[in-house]
PDB file of C-alpha atoms in Angstrom:
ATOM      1  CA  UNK A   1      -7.689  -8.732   2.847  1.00 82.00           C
ATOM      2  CA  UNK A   2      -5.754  -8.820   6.413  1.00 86.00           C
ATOM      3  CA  UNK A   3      -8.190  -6.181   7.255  1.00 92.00           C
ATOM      4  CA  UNK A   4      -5.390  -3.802   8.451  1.00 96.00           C
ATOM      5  CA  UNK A   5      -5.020  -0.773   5.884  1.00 97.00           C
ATOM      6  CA  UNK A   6      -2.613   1.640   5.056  1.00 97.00           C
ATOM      7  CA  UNK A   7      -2.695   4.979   3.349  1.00 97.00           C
ATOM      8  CA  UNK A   8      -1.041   6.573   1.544  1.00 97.00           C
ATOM      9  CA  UNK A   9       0.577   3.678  -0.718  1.00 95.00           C
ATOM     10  CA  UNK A  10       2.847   5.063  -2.716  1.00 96.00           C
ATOM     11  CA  UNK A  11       4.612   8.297  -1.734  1.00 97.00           C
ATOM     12  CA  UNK A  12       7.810   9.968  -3.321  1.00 97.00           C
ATOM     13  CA  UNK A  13       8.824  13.117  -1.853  1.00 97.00           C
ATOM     14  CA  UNK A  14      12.776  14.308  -1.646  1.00 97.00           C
ATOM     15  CA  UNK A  15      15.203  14.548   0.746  1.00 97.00           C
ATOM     16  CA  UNK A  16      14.865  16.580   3.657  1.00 97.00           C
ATOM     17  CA  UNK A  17      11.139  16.132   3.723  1.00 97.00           C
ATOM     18  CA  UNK A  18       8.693  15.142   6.300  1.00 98.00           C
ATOM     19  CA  UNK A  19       5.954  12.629   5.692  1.00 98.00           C
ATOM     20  CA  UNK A  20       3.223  10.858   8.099  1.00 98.00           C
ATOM     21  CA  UNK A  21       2.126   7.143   6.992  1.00 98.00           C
ATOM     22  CA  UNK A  22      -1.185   6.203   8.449  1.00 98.00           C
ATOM     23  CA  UNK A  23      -2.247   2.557   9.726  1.00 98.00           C
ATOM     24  CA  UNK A  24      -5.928   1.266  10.897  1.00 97.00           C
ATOM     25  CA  UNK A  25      -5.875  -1.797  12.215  1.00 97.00           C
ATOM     26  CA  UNK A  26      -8.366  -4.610  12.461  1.00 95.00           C
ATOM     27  CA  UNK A  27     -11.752  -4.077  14.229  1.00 93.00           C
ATOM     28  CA  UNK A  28     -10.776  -4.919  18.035  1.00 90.00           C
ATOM     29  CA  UNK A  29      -7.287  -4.867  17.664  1.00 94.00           C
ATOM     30  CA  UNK A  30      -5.137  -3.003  20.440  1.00 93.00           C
ATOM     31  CA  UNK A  31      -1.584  -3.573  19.346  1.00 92.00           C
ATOM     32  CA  UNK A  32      -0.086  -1.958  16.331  1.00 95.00           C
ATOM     33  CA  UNK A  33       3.339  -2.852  14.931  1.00 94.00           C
ATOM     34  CA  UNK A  34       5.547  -0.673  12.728  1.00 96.00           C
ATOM     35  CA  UNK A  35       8.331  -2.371  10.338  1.00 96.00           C
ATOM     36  CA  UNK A  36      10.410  -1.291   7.700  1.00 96.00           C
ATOM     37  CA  UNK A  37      11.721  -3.735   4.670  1.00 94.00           C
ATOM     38  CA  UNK A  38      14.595  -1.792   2.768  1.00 90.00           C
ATOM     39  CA  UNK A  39      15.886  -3.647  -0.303  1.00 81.00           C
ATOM     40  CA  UNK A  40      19.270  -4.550   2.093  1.00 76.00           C
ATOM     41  CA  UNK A  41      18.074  -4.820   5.303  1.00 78.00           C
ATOM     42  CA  UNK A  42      14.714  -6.970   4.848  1.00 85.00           C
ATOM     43  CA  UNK A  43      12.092  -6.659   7.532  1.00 90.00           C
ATOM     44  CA  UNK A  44      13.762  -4.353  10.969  1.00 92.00           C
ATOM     45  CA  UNK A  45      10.728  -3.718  13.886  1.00 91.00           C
ATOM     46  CA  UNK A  46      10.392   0.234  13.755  1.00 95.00           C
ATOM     47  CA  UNK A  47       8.212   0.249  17.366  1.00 94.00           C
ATOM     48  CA  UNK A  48       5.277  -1.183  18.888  1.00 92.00           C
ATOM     49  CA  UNK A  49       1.818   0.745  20.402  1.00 93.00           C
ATOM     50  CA  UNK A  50      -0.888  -1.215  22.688  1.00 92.00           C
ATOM     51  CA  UNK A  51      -4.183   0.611  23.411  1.00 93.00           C
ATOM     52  CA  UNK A  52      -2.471   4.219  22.976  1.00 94.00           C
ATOM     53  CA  UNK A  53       0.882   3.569  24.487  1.00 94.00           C
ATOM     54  CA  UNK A  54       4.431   2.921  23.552  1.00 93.00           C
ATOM     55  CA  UNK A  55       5.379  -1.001  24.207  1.00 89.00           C
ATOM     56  CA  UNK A  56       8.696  -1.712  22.418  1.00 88.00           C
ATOM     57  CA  UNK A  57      11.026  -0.217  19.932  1.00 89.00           C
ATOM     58  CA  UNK A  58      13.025  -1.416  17.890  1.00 89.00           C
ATOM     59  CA  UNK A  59      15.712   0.371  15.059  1.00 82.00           C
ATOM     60  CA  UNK A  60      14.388   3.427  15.006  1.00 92.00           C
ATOM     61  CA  UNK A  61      15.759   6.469  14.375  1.00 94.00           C
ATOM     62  CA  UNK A  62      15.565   9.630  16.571  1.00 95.00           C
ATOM     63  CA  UNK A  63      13.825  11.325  13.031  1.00 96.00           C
ATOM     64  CA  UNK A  64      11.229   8.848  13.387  1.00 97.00           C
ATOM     65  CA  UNK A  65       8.154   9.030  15.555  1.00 96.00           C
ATOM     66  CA  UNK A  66       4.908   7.514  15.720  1.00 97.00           C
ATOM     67  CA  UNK A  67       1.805   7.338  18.097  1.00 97.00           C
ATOM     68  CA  UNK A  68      -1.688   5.413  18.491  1.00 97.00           C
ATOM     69  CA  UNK A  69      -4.706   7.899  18.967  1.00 96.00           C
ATOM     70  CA  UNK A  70      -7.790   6.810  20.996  1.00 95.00           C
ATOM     71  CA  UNK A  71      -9.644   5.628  17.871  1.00 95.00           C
ATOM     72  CA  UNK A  72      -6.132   3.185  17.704  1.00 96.00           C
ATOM     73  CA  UNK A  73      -4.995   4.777  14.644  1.00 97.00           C
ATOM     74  CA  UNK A  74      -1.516   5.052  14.313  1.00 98.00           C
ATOM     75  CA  UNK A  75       0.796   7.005  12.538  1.00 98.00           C
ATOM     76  CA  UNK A  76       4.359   6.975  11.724  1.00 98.00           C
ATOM     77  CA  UNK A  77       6.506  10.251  11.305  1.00 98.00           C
ATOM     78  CA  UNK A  78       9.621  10.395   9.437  1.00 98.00           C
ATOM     79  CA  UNK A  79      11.377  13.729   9.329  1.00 97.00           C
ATOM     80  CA  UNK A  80      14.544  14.677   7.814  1.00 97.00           C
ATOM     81  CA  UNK A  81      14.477  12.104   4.913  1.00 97.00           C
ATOM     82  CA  UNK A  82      16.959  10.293   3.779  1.00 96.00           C
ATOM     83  CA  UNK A  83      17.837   8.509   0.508  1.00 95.00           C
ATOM     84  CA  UNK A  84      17.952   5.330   2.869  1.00 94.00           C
ATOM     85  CA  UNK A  85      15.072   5.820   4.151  1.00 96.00           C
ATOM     86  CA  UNK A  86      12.872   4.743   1.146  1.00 96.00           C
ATOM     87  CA  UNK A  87      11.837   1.223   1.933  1.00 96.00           C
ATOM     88  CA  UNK A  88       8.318  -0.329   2.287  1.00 96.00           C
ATOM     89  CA  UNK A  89       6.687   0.799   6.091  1.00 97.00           C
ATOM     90  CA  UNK A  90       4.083  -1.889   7.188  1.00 96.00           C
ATOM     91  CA  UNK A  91       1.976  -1.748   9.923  1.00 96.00           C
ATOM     92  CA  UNK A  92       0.644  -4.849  11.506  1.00 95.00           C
ATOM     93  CA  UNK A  93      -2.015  -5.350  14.236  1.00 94.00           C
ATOM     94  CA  UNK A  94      -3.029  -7.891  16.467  1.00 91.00           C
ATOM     95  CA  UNK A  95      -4.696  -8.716  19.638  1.00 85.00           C
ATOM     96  CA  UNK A  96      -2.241  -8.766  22.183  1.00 68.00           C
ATOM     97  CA  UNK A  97       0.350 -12.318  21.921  1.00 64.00           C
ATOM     98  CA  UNK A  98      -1.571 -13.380  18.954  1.00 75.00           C
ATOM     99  CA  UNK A  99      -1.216 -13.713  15.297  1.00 83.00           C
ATOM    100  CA  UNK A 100      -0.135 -10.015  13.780  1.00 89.00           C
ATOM    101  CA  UNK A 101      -2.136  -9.325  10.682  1.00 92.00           C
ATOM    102  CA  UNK A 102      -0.186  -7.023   8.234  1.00 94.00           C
ATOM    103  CA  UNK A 103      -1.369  -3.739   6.334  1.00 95.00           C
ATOM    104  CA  UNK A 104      -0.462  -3.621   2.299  1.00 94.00           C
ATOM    105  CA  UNK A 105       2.578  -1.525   2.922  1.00 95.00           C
ATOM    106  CA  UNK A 106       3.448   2.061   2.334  1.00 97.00           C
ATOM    107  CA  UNK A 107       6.161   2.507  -0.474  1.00 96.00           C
ATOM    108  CA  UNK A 108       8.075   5.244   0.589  1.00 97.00           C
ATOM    109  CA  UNK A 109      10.702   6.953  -2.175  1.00 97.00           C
ATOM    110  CA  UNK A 110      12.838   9.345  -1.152  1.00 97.00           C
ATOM    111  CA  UNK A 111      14.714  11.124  -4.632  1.00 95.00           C
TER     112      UNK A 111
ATOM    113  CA  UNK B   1      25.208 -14.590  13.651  1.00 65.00           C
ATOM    114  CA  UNK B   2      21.730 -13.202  13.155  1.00 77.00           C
ATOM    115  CA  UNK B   3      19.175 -14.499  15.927  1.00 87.00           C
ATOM    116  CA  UNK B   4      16.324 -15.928  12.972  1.00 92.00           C
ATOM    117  CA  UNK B   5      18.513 -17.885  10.388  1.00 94.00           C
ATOM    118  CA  UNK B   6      16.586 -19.443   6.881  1.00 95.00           C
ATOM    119  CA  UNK B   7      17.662 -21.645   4.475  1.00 95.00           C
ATOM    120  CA  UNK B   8      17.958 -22.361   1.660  1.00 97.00           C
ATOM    121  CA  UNK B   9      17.802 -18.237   0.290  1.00 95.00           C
ATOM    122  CA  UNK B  10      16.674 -19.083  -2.624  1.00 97.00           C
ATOM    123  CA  UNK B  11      15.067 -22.382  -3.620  1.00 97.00           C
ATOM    124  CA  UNK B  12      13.729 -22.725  -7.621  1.00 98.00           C
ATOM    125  CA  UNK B  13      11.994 -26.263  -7.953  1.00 97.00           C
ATOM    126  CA  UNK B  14       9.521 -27.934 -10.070  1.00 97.00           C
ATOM    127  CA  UNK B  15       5.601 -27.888 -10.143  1.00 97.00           C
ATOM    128  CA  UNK B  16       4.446 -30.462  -7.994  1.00 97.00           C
ATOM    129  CA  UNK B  17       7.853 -30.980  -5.936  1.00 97.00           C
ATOM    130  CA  UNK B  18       7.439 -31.667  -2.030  1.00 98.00           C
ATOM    131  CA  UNK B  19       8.719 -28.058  -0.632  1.00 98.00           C
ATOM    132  CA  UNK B  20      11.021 -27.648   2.707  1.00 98.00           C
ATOM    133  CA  UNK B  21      11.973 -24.572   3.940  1.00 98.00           C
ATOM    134  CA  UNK B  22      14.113 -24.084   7.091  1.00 98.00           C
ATOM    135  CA  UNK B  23      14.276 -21.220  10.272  1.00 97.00           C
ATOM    136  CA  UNK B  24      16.853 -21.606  13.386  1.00 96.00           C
ATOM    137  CA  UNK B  25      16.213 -19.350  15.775  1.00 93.00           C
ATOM    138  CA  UNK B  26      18.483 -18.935  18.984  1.00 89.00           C
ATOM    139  CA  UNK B  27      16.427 -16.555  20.915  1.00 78.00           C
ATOM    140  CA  UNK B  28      13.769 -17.789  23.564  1.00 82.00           C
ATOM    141  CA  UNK B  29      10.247 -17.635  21.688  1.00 86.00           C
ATOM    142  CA  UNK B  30       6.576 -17.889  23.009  1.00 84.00           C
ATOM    143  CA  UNK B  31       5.811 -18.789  18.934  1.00 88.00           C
ATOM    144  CA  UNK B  32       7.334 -18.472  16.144  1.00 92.00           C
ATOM    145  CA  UNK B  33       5.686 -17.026  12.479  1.00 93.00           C
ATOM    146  CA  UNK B  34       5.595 -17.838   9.019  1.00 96.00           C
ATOM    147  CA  UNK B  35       4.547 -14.845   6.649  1.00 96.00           C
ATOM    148  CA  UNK B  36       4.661 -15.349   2.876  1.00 96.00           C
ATOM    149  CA  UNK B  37       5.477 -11.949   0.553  1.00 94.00           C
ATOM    150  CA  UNK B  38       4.197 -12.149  -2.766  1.00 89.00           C
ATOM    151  CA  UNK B  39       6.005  -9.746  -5.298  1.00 83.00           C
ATOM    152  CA  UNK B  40       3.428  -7.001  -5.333  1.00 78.00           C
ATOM    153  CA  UNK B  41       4.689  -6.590  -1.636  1.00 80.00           C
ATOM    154  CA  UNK B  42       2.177  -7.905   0.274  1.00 89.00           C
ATOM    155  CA  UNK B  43       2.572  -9.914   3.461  1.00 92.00           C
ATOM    156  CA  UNK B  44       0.195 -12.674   4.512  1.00 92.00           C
ATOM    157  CA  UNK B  45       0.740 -14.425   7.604  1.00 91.00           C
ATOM    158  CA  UNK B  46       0.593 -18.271   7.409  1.00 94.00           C
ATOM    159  CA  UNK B  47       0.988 -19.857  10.533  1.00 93.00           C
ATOM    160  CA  UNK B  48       2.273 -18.671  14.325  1.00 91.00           C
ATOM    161  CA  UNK B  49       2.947 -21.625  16.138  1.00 91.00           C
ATOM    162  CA  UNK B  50       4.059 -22.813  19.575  1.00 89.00           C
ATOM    163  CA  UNK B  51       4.732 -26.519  19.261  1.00 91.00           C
ATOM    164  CA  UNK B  52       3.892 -29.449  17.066  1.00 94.00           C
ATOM    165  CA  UNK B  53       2.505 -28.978  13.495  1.00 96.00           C
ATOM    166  CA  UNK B  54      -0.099 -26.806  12.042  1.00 96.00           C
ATOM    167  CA  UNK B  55      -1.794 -27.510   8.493  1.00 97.00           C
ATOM    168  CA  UNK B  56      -3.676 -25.440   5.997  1.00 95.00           C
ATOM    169  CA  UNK B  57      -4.177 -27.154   2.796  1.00 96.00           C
ATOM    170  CA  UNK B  58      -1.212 -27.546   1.339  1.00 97.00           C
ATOM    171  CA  UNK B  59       1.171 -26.228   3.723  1.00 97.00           C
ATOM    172  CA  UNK B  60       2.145 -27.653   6.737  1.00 98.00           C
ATOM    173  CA  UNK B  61       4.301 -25.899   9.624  1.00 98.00           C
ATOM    174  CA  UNK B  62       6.460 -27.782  12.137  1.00 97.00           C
ATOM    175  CA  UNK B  63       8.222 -26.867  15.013  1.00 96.00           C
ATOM    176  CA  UNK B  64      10.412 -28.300  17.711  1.00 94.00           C
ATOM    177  CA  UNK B  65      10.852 -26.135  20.481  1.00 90.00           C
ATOM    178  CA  UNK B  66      13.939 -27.714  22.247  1.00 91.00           C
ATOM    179  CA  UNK B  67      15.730 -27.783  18.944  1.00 93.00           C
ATOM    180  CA  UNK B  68      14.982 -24.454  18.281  1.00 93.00           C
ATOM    181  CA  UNK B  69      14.015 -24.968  14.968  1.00 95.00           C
ATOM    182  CA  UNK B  70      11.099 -24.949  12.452  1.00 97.00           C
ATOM    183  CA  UNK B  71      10.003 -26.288   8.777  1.00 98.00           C
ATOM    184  CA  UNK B  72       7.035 -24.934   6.295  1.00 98.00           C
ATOM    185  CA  UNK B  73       6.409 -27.820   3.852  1.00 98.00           C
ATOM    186  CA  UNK B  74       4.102 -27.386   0.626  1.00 98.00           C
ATOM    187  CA  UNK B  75       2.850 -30.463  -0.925  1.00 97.00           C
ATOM    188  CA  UNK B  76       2.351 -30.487  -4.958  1.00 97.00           C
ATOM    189  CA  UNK B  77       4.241 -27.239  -4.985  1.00 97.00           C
ATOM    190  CA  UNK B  78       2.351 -24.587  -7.685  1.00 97.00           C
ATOM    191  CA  UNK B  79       3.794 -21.734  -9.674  1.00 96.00           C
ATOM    192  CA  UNK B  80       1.237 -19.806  -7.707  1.00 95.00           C
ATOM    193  CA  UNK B  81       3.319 -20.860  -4.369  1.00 96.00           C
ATOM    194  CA  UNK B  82       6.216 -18.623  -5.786  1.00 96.00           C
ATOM    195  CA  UNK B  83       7.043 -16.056  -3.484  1.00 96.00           C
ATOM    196  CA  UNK B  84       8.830 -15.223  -0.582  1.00 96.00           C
ATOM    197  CA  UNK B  85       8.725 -17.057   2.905  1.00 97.00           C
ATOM    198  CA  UNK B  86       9.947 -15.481   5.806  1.00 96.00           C
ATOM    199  CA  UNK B  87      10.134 -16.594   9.364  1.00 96.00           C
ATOM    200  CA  UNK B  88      10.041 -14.470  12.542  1.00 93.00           C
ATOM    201  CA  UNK B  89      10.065 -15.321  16.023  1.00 90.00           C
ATOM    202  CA  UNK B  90       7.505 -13.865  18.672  1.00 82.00           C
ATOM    203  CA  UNK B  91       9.775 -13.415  21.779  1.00 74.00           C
ATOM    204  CA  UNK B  92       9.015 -14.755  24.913  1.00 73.00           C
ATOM    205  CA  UNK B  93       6.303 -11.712  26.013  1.00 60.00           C
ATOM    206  CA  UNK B  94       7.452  -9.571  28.758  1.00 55.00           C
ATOM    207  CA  UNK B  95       3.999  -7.609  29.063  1.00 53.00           C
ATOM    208  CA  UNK B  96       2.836  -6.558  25.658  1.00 54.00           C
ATOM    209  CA  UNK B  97       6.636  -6.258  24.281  1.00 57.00           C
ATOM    210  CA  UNK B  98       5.996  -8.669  21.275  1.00 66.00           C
ATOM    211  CA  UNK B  99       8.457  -7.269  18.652  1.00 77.00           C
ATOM    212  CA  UNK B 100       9.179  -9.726  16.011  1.00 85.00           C
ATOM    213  CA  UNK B 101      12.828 -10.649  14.562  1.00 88.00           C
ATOM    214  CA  UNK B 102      12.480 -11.715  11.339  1.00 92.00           C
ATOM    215  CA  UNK B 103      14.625 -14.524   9.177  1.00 93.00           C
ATOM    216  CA  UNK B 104      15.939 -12.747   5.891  1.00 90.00           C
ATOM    217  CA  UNK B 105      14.029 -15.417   4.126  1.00 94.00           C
ATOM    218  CA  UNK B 106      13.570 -17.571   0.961  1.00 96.00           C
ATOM    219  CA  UNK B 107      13.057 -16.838  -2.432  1.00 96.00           C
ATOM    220  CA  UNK B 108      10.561 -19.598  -3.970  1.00 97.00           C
ATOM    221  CA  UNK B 109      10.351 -20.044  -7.361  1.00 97.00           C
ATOM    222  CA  UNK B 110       7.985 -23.098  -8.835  1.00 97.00           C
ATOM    223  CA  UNK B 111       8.921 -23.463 -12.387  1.00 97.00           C
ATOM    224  CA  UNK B 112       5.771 -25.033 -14.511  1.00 95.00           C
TER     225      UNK B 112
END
């Protein structure tokens, strides 16, 4: 157990649809990562929070959003879904420049 | 070219067998991470090193900085080592910008 979780972890929901994914990370931890793994892209960096703010970003789309509330919670929007969007979403957390710890993944299907 | 390269993709092998898997990376790096992905999904990370060699148990990480280029090793190899390995490098940090770029990585398979 990384100590990072993830809720829900399965969701299927059609196209169109809008659906948050939720991350707490570790005790302590001030930096949460976002990635997606899609069966043909493997792992792509969605976008990066450090205590509350924005830090880097990666692939993501303008339907996607995501922030880090002061209990450094994140969550991850995705509006307007695709077919290609279902892939698993992990979130990962770390202390800043260390070791990330990863979540168990969100499956996301979009039908 | 991608900037995280692995090889082999896929590597299928015998219990027991001596284990070498291989990242090239051609960005600049502050570390560099090996995460393994069991088939339920999960990722666990292994190792994020900087230089030299790290060991935990049966798996042993390498890297060599001016070659750019790292090894995980597992000794006496178990079907319970099947899974996939995936590298990604920790770029150089430029204040809290620590996205990772990940390898595509390698399918293990440890036949009994």
């Amino acid at each position: 157990d990384s100590g990072v979780t993830q809720t829900p972890k399965h969701l299927i929901t059609a196209t169109g649809q809008r659906v948050t994914l939720r991350c707490s990370p570790r005790s302590g931890d001030l930096s949460v990562y976002w990635y997606q793994q899609s069966l043909d892209q493997g792992l792509q960096f969605l976008i990066q929070y450090y205590n509350g703010e924005e830090r880097a970003k990666g692939n993501i789309l303008e339907r996607f959003s995501a922030q880090q509330f002061p209990d450094l919670h994140s969550e991850l929007n995705l509006s307007s879904l695709e077919l290609g969007d279902s892939a698993l979403y992990f979130c990962a957390s770390s202390v800043r420049n260390n070791e990330q710890f990863f979540g168990p993944g969100t499956r996301l299907t979009v039908l | 070219k991608n900037e995280v390269e692995q090889s082999p993709q896929n590597l299928t092998a015998q219990e027991g067998e001596f284990i070498t898997i291989n990242c090239s990376y051609s960005v600049g790096i502050s570390a560099l991470h090996w995460l393994q992905q069991h088939p339920g999904g999960g990722i666990v990370s292994l190792f994020m090193l900087s230089s030299g060699k790290k060991k935990h148990g049966r798996l042993i990480a390498t890297i060599n900085i001016q070659e750019k280029h790292s090894s995980l090793h597992i000794t006496a190899s178990h079907p319970r080592d099947s899974a996939v390995y995936i590298c990604a490098a920790h770029p150089i940090s430029n204040f809290g910008n620590e996205k990772l770029t990940f390898g595509t990585g390698t399918r293990l398979t440890i036949i009994p």
